[in-house]
GROMACS .gro file of C-alpha atoms in nm:
model
  118
    1MET     CA    1  24.482   7.256   3.224
    2LYS     CA    2  24.123   7.241   3.102
    3ILE     CA    3  23.934   6.924   3.191
    4GLY     CA    4  23.600   6.814   3.045
    5ILE     CA    5  23.383   6.557   3.217
    6GLN     CA    6  23.069   6.407   3.064
    7VAL     CA    7  22.813   6.220   3.273
    8MET     CA    8  22.514   6.034   3.129
    9VAL     CA    9  22.339   5.840   3.406
   10PRO     CA   10  22.074   5.935   3.665
   11PRO     CA   11  22.230   6.115   3.964
   12TYR     CA   12  22.064   5.919   4.243
   13THR     CA   13  22.080   5.575   4.079
   14TYR     CA   14  22.451   5.554   3.997
   15GLU     CA   15  22.756   5.721   4.151
   16ASP     CA   16  22.908   5.851   3.827
   17LEU     CA   17  22.809   6.207   3.910
   18ASP     CA   18  22.966   6.177   4.255
   19THR     CA   19  23.284   6.051   4.089
   20ALA     CA   20  23.276   6.342   3.843
   21MET     CA   21  23.233   6.597   4.123
   22LYS     CA   22  23.520   6.447   4.325
   23ILE     CA   23  23.749   6.453   4.020
   24ALA     CA   24  23.640   6.811   3.953
   25GLU     CA   25  23.705   6.917   4.313
   26ALA     CA   26  24.052   6.764   4.309
   27ALA     CA   27  24.130   6.933   3.977
   28LEU     CA   28  23.998   7.268   4.097
   29GLU     CA   29  24.212   7.247   4.411
   30LYS     CA   30  24.515   7.215   4.184
   31GLY     CA   31  24.409   7.523   3.984
   32HIS     CA   32  24.265   7.350   3.679
   33GLU     CA   33  23.951   7.456   3.493
   34VAL     CA   34  23.668   7.202   3.477
   35THR     CA   35  23.357   7.182   3.259
   36LEU     CA   36  23.092   6.926   3.347
   37PHE     CA   37  22.868   6.830   3.054
   38LEU     CA   38  22.545   6.659   3.158
   39PHE     CA   39  22.385   6.433   2.901
   40ALA     CA   40  22.081   6.201   2.901
   41ASP     CA   41  21.939   6.127   3.250
   42SER     CA   42  22.220   6.309   3.431
   43VAL     CA   43  22.048   6.642   3.348
   44ILE     CA   44  21.800   6.563   3.626
   45CYS     CA   45  22.061   6.671   3.882
   46THR     CA   46  22.026   7.036   3.775
   47ASN     CA   47  21.659   7.049   3.870
   48LYS     CA   48  21.649   7.297   4.159
   49ASN     CA   49  21.325   7.140   4.283
   50ILE     CA   50  21.498   6.815   4.384
   51LYS     CA   51  21.448   6.753   4.756
   52PRO     CA   52  21.671   6.463   4.859
   53LEU     CA   53  21.619   6.285   5.187
   54ARG     CA   54  21.814   6.437   5.478
   55ILE     CA   55  22.050   6.141   5.481
   56ASP     CA   56  22.129   6.168   5.109
   57ARG     CA   57  22.355   6.413   4.931
   58ASN     CA   58  22.212   6.728   4.775
   59ILE     CA   59  22.372   6.717   4.430
   60PRO     CA   60  22.213   7.036   4.290
   61GLN     CA   61  22.332   7.235   4.594
   62LYS     CA   62  22.681   7.086   4.566
   63LEU     CA   63  22.702   7.189   4.199
   64ILE     CA   64  22.594   7.544   4.289
   65GLU     CA   65  22.865   7.565   4.556
   66MET     CA   66  23.129   7.441   4.312
   67MET     CA   67  23.026   7.690   4.043
   68LYS     CA   68  23.041   7.978   4.294
   69LYS     CA   69  23.407   7.897   4.366
   70GLY     CA   70  23.490   7.963   4.000
   71LYS     CA   71  23.668   7.776   3.719
   72PHE     CA   72  23.382   7.524   3.716
   73GLU     CA   73  23.100   7.525   3.461
   74VAL     CA   74  22.798   7.300   3.424
   75HIS     CA   75  22.655   7.257   3.074
   76ILE     CA   76  22.328   7.073   3.024
   77CYS     CA   77  22.214   6.908   2.702
   78GLY     CA   78  21.906   7.111   2.598
   79ILE     CA   79  21.742   6.828   2.407
   80CYS     CA   80  21.790   6.600   2.709
   81MET     CA   81  21.624   6.867   2.927
   82ASP     CA   82  21.325   6.891   2.691
   83TYR     CA   83  21.291   6.512   2.678
   84ARG     CA   84  21.269   6.498   3.060
   85GLY     CA   85  21.037   6.800   3.099
   86ILE     CA   86  21.301   7.021   3.257
   87THR     CA   87  21.257   7.384   3.158
   88PRO     CA   88  21.519   7.661   3.192
   89ASP     CA   89  21.335   7.810   3.491
   90MET     CA   90  21.375   7.477   3.674
   91ILE     CA   91  21.756   7.451   3.652
   92ILE     CA   92  22.004   7.558   3.918
   93GLU     CA   93  22.154   7.903   3.897
   94GLY     CA   94  22.478   7.918   3.699
   95SER     CA   95  22.423   7.607   3.488
   96LYS     CA   96  22.390   7.654   3.113
   97PRO     CA   97  22.153   7.483   2.870
   98SER     CA   98  22.381   7.366   2.595
   99GLY     CA   99  22.402   7.124   2.307
  100LEU     CA  100  22.616   6.910   2.084
  101PRO     CA  101  22.803   7.209   1.928
  102GLU     CA  102  22.918   7.310   2.277
  103LEU     CA  103  23.012   6.948   2.355
  104ALA     CA  104  23.213   6.931   2.031
  105ASN     CA  105  23.385   7.258   2.124
  106LEU     CA  106  23.464   7.119   2.469
  107LEU     CA  107  23.614   6.806   2.314
  108ALA     CA  108  23.825   7.017   2.079
  109THR     CA  109  23.953   7.262   2.341
  110CYS     CA  110  24.003   7.061   2.661
  111ASP     CA  111  24.332   6.896   2.752
  112ARG     CA  112  24.168   6.591   2.908
  113PHE     CA  113  23.818   6.450   2.861
  114ILE     CA  114  23.656   6.196   3.090
  115ASN     CA  115  23.336   6.019   2.989
  116LEU     CA  116  23.140   5.846   3.265
  117MET     CA  117  22.868   5.617   3.130
  118ALA     CA  118  22.802   5.375   3.423
   0.00000   0.00000   0.00000
């Protein structure tokens, strides 16, 4: 099964991204394919220059680890990146600048779609 998850809120303000990653991990463990589409302020979590406090979770690193395991993709809204000053050289390895055509394709081809908007 192909699962699409869209997140829209800042990664260290709300826990929607944590929820998305836990859903994705559970789905991946069962052999499903997961695409995470980051929209609006959630794109901040792909900035490889984020340095969270030692007691906080390292979301960019967690996404990298999940992508390395396979069957997990991270797409980032390109316009949202531009709006927040995030350039392609700043994003984590493996994530893909994307756009609304790719989001529409994801909606059309996935078996389940989850939208987390806080």
